[in-house]
mmCIF file of C-alpha atoms in Angstrom:
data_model
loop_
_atom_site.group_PDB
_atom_site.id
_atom_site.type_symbol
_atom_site.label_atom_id
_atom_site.label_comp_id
_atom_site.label_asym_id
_atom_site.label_seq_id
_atom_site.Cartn_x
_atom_site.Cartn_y
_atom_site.Cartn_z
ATOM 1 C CA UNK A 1 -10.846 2.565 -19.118
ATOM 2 C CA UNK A 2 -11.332 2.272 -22.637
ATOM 3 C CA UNK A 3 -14.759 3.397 -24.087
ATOM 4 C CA UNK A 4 -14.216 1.478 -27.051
ATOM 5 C CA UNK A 5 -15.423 -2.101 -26.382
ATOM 6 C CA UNK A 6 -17.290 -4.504 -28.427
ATOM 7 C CA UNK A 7 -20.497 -6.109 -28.111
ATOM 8 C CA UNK A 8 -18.660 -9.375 -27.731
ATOM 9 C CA UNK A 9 -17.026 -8.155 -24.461
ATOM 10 C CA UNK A 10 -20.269 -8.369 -22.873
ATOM 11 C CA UNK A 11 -21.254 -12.204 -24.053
ATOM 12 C CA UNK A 12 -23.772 -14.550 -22.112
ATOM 13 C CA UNK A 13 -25.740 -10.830 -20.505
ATOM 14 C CA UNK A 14 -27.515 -10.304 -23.990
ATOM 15 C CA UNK A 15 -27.508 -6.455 -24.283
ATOM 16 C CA UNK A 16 -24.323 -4.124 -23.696
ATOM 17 C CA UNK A 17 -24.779 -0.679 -22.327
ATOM 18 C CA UNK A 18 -22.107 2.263 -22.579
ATOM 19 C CA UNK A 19 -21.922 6.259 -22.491
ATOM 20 C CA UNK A 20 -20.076 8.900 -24.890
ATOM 21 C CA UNK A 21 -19.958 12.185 -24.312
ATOM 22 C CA UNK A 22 -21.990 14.400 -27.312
ATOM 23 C CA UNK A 23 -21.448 17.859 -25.964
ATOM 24 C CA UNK A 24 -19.020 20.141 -24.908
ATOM 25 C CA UNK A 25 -15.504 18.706 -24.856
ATOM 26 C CA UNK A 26 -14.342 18.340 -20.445
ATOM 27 C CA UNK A 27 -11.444 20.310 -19.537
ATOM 28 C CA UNK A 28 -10.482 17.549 -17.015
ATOM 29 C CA UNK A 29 -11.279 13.591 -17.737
ATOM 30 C CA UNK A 30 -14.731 12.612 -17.005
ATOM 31 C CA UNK A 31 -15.957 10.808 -13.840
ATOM 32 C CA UNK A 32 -16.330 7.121 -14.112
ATOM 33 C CA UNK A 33 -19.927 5.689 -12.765
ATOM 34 C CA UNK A 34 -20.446 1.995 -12.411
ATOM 35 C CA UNK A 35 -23.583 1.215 -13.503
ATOM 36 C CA UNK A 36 -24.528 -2.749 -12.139
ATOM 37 C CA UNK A 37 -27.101 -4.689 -13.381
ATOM 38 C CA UNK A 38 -27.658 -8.559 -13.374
ATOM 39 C CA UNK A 39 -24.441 -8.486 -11.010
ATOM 40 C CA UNK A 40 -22.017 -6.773 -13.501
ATOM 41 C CA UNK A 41 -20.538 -3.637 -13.025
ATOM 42 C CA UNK A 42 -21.519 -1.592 -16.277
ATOM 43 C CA UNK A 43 -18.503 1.603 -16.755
ATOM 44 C CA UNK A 44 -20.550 5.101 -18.155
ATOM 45 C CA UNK A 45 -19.081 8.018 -18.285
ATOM 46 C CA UNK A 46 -20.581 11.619 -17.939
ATOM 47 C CA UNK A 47 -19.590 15.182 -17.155
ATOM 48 C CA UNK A 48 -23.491 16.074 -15.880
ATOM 49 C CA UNK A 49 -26.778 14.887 -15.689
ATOM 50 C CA UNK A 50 -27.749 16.089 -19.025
ATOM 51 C CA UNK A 51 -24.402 15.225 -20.977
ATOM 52 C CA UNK A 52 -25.080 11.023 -20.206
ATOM 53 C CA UNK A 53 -25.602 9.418 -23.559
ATOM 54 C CA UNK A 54 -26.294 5.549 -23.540
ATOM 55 C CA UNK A 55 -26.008 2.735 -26.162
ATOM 56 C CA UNK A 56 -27.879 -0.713 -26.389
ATOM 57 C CA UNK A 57 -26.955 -3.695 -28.544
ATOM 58 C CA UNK A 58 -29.452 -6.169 -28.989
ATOM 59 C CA UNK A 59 -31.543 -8.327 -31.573
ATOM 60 C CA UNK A 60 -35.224 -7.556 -31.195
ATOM 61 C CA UNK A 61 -37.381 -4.680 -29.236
ATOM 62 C CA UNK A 62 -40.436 -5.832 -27.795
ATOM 63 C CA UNK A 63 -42.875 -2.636 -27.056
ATOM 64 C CA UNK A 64 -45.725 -2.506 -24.950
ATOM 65 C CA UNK A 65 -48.221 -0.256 -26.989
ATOM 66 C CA UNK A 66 -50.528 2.331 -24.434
ATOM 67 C CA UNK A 67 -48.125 4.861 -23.182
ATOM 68 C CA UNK A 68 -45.388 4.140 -25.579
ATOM 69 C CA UNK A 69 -46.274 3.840 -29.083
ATOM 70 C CA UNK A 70 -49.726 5.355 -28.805
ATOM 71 C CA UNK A 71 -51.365 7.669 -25.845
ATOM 72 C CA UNK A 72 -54.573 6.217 -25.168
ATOM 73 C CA UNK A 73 -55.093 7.972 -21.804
ATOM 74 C CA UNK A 74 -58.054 9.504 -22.426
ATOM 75 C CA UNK A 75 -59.660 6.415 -23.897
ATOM 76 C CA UNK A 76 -58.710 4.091 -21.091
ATOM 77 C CA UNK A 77 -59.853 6.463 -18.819
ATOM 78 C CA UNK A 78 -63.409 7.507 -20.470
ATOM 79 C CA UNK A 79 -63.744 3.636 -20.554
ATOM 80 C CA UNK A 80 -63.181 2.845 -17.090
ATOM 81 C CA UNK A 81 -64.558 5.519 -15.633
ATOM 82 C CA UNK A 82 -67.701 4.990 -17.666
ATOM 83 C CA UNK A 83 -67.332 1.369 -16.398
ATOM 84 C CA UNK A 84 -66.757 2.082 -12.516
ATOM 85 C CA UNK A 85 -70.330 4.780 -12.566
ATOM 86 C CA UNK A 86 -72.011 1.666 -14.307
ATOM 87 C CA UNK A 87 -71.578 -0.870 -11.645
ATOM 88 C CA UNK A 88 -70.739 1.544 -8.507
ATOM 89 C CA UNK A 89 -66.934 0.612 -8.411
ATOM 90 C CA UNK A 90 -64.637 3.099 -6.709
ATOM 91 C CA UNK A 91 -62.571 4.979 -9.871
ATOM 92 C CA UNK A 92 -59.477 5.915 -7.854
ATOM 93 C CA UNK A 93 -59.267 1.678 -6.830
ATOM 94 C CA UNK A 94 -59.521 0.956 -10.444
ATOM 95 C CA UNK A 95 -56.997 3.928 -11.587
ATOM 96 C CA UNK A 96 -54.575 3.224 -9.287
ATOM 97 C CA UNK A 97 -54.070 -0.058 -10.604
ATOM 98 C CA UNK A 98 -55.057 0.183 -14.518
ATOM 99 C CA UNK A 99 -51.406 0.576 -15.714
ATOM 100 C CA UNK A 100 -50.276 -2.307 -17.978
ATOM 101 C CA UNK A 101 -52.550 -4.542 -16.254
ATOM 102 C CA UNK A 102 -55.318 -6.761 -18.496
ATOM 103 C CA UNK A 103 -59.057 -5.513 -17.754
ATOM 104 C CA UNK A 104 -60.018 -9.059 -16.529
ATOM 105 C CA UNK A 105 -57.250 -8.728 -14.149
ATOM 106 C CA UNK A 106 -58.254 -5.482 -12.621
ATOM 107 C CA UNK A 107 -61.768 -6.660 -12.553
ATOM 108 C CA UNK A 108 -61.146 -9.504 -10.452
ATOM 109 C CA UNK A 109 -58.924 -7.400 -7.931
ATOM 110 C CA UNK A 110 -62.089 -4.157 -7.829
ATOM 111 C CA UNK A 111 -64.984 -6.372 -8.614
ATOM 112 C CA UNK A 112 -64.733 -9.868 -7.418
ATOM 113 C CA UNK A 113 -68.354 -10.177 -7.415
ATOM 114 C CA UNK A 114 -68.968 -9.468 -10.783
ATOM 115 C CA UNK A 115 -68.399 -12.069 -13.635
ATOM 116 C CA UNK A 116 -64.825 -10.865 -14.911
ATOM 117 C CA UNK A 117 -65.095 -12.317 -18.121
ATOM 118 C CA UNK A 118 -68.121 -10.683 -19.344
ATOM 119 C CA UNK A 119 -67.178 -7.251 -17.940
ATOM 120 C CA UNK A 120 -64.134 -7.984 -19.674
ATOM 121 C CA UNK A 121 -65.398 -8.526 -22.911
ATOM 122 C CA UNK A 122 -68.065 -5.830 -22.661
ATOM 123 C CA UNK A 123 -65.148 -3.330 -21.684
ATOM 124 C CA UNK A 124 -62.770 -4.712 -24.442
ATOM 125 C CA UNK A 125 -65.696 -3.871 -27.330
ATOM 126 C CA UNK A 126 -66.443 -0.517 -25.945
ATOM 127 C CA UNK A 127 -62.483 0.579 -26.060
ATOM 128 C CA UNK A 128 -61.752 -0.966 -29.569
ATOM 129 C CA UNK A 129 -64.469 1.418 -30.794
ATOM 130 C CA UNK A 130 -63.624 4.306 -28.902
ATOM 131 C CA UNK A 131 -61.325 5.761 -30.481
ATOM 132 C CA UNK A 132 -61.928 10.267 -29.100
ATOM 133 C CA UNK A 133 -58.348 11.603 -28.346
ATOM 134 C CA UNK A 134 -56.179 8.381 -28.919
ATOM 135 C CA UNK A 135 -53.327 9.792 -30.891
ATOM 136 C CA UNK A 136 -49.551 8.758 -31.734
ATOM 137 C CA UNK A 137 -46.214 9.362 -29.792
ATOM 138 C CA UNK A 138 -43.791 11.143 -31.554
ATOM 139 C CA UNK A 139 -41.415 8.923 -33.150
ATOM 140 C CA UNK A 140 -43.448 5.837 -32.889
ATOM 141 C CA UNK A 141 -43.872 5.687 -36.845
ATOM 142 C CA UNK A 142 -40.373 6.436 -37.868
ATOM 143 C CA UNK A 143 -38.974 3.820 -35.430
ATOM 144 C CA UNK A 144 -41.265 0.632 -36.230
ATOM 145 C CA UNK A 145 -40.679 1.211 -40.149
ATOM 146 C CA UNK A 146 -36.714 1.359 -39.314
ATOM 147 C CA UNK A 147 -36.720 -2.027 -37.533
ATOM 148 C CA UNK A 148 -36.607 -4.969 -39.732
ATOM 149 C CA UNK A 149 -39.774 -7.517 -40.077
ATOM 150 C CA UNK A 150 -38.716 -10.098 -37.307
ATOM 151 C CA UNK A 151 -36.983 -7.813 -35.228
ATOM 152 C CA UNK A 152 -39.652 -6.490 -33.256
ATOM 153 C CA UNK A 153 -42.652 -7.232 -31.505
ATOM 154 C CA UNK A 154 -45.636 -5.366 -29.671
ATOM 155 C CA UNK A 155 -46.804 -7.361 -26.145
ATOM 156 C CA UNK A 156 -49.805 -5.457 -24.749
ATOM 157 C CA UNK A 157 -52.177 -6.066 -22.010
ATOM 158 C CA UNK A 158 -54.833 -4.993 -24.315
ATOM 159 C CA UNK A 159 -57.344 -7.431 -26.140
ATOM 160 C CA UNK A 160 -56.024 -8.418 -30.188
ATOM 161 C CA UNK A 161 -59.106 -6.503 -31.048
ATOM 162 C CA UNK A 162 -58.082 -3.157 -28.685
ATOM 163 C CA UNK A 163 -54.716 -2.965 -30.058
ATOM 164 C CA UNK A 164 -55.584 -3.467 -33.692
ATOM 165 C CA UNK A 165 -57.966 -1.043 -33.395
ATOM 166 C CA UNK A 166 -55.615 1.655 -31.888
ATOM 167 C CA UNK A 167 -52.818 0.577 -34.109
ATOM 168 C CA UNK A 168 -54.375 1.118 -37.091
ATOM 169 C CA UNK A 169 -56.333 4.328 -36.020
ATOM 170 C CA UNK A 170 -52.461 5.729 -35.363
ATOM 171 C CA UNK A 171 -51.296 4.602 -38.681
ATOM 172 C CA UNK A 172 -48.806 2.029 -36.965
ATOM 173 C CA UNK A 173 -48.080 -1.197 -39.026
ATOM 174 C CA UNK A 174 -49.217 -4.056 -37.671
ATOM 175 C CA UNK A 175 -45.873 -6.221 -35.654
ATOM 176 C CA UNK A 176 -45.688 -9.971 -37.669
ATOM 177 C CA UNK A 177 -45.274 -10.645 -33.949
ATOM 178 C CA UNK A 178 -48.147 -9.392 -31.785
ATOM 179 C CA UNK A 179 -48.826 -10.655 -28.327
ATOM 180 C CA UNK A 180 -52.093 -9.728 -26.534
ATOM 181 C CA UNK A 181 -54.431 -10.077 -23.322
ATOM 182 C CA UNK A 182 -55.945 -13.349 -25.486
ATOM 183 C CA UNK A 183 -52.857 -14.853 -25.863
ATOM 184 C CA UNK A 184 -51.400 -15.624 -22.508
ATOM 185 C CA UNK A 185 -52.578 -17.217 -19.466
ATOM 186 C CA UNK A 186 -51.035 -14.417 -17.027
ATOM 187 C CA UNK A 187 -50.472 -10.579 -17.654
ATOM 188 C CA UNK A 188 -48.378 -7.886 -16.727
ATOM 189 C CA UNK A 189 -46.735 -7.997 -14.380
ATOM 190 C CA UNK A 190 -45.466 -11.694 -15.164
ATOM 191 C CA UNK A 191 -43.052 -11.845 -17.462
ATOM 192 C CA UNK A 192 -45.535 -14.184 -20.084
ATOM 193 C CA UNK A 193 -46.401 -11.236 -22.602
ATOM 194 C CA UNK A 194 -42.175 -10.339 -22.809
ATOM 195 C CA UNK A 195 -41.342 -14.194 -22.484
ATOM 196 C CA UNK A 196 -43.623 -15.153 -25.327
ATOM 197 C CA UNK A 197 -42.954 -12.454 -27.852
ATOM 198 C CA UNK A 198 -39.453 -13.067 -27.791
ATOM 199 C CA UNK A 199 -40.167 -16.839 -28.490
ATOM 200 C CA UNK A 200 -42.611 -15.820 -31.119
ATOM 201 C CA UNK A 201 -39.500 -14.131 -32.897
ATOM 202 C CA UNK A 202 -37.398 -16.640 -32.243
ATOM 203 C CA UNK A 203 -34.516 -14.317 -30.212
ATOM 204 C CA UNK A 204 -33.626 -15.009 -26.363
ATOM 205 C CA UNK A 205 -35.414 -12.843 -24.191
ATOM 206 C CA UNK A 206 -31.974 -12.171 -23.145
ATOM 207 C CA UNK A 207 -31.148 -10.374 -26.303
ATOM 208 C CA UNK A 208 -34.253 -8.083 -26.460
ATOM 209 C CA UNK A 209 -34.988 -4.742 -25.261
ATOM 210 C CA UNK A 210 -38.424 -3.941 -23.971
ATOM 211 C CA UNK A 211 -39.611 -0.476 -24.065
ATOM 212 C CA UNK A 212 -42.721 0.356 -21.116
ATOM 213 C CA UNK A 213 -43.855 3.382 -19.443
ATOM 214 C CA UNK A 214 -45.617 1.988 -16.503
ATOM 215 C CA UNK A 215 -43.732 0.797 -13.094
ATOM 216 C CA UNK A 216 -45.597 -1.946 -12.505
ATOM 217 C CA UNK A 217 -44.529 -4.037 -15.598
ATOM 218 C CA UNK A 218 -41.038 -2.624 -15.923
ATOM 219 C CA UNK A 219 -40.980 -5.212 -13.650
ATOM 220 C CA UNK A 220 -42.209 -7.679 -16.476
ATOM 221 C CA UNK A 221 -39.512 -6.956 -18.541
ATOM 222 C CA UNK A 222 -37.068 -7.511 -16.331
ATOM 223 C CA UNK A 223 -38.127 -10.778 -14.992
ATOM 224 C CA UNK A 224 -38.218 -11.516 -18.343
ATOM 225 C CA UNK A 225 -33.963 -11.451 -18.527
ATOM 226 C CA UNK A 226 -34.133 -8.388 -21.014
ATOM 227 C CA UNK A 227 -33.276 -5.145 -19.907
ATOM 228 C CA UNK A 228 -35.971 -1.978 -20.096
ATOM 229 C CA UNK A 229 -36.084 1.732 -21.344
ATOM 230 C CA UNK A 230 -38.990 3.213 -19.484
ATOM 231 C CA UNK A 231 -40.556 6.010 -21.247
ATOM 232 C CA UNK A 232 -41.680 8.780 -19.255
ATOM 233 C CA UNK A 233 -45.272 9.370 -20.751
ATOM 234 C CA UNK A 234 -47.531 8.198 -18.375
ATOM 235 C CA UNK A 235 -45.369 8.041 -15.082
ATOM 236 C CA UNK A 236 -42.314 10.677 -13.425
ATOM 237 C CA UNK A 237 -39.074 9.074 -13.637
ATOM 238 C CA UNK A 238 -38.558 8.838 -9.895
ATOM 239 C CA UNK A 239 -41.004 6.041 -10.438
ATOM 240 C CA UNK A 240 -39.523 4.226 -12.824
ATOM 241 C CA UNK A 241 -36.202 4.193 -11.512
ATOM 242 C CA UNK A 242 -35.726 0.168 -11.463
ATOM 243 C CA UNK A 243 -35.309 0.237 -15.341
ATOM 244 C CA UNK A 244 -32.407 0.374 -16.998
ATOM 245 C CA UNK A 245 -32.487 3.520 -18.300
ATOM 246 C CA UNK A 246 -35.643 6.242 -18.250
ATOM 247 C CA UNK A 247 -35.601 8.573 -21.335
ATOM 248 C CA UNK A 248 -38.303 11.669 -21.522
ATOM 249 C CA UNK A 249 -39.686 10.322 -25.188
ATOM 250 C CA UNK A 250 -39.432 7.793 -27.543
ATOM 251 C CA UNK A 251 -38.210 9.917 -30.582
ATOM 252 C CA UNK A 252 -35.109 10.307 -28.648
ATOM 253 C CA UNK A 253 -34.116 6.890 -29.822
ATOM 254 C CA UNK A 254 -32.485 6.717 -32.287
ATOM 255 C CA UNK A 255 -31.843 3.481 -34.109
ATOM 256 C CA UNK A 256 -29.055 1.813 -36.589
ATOM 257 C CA UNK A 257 -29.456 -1.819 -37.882
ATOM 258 C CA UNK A 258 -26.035 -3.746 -38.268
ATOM 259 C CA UNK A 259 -26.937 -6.624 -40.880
ATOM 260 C CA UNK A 260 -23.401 -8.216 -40.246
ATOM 261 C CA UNK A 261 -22.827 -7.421 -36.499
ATOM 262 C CA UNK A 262 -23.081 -9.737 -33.678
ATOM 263 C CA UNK A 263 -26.285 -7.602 -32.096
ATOM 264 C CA UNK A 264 -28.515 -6.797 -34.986
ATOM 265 C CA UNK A 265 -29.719 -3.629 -33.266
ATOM 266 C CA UNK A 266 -27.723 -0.788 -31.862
ATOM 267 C CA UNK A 267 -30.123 1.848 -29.832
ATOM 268 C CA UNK A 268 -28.612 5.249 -28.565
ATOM 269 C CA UNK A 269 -30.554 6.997 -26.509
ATOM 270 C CA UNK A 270 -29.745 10.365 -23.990
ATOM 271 C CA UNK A 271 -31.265 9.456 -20.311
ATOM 272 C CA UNK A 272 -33.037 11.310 -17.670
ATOM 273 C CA UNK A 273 -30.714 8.979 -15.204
#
């Protein structure tokens, strides 16, 4: 099989995966995996778990922010614990579905009685200002200043003023392309966020690559027609095993830009599967 193919092999699926070996040379030829997604049989090679190196081609990366460019768990947390005492709402029903999810959202699945809207906005002011223990994944800074303006995009189930807020606390540039809980009629996990940040930069959805750490809206991602890296922040990579590919952090990206190539992006990347 040769290891040597060309993004335009791959044309009409949108992103092309493949595998090199970076370590020790094998003494015998590696085993051949096929990896199949979308229906196509995808050829890796590896000699062990922690030998598999991948590669992505594609033209944009859409990111969702909490858990992948910025760890806001103790924030969102605080928040919705605070939130849950304040109108005697079970914490462990809200918790177990706060991942990825907009606040209005969760609010109408815990609370139905309550007016989602204005518990919504009252939550959404009290997180923008809160900003005790939010801090910045490794590799988040280096990796939106290497991607060209219109070549990326943040979708977030967060309110515009939330993910400002954290952004700029981090000392993350603001994406020319920012999708928000305002902006869409339906959350995470429908595909609307992914759908309509790839429209706002003008790329198929197709050709993108969405970065998320949460199980629930891999899901999004895919349904969007990209294909997903989960990042293993928030969640164990047992349960996130329906991305495409799970890596342990995001600095282990590692990015070129091909101005003339027919993918305007290639992403390698060593996975946890």
């Amino acid at each position: 099989m040769d290891d040597r193919q060309t993004p335009s092999a791959d044309r009409g699926y949108g992103i092309l995966t493949k595998a090199r070996l970076k370590r020790r040379p094998a003494i015998q030829p590696p085993e051949t995996i096929f990896y199949n997604k979308g229906g196509e049989a995808r050829p890796y090679r590896r000699h062990d778990r922690d030998s598999l190196m991948r590669e992505f081609y594609c033209d944009a990366i859409l990111f969702d922010l909490d858990g992948v460019l910025v760890d806001s768990t103790q924030v969102v947390e605080r928040q919705w614990r605070q939130w849950a005492t304040r109108n005697q709402i079970d914490i462990g029903a809200v918790m177990a579905i706060s991942h990825g999810r907009r606040a209005i959202e969760i609010i109408q699945t815990v609370a139905p009685h309550l007016n989602s809207l204005a518990e919504a906005t009252y939550l959404a002011a009290a997180e923008a200002a809160d900003t005790a223990g939010l801090s910045v994944y490794e590799g988040a800074y280096h990796l939106l200043t290497t991607l060209p303006t219109g070549h990326w995009a943040v979708a977030t189930s967060g309110t515009r003023a939330v993910a400002s807020a954290r952004l700029t606390h981090a000392g993350l540039p603001l994406p020319a392309v920012f999708v928000t809980a305002d902006d869409v009629p339906r959350g995470k996990p429908s595909p609307d966020p992914y759908l309509q940040a790839a429209a706002g930069l003008g790329i198929p959805a197709d050709r993108c690559l969405v970065i998320e750490d949460a199980p629930a809206v891999v899901t999004a991602g895919l349904a969007a027609g990209a294909q997903v890296i989960a990042v293993a922040t928030t969640h164990a990579p047992d349960q996130l095993t329906h991305a495409t590919a799970i890596v342990e952090k995001l600095s282990a990206l590692r990015i070129t830009v091909q101005p003339t190539a027919e993918y305007r992006l290639r992403i390698q990347l060593p996975t946890l599967v």
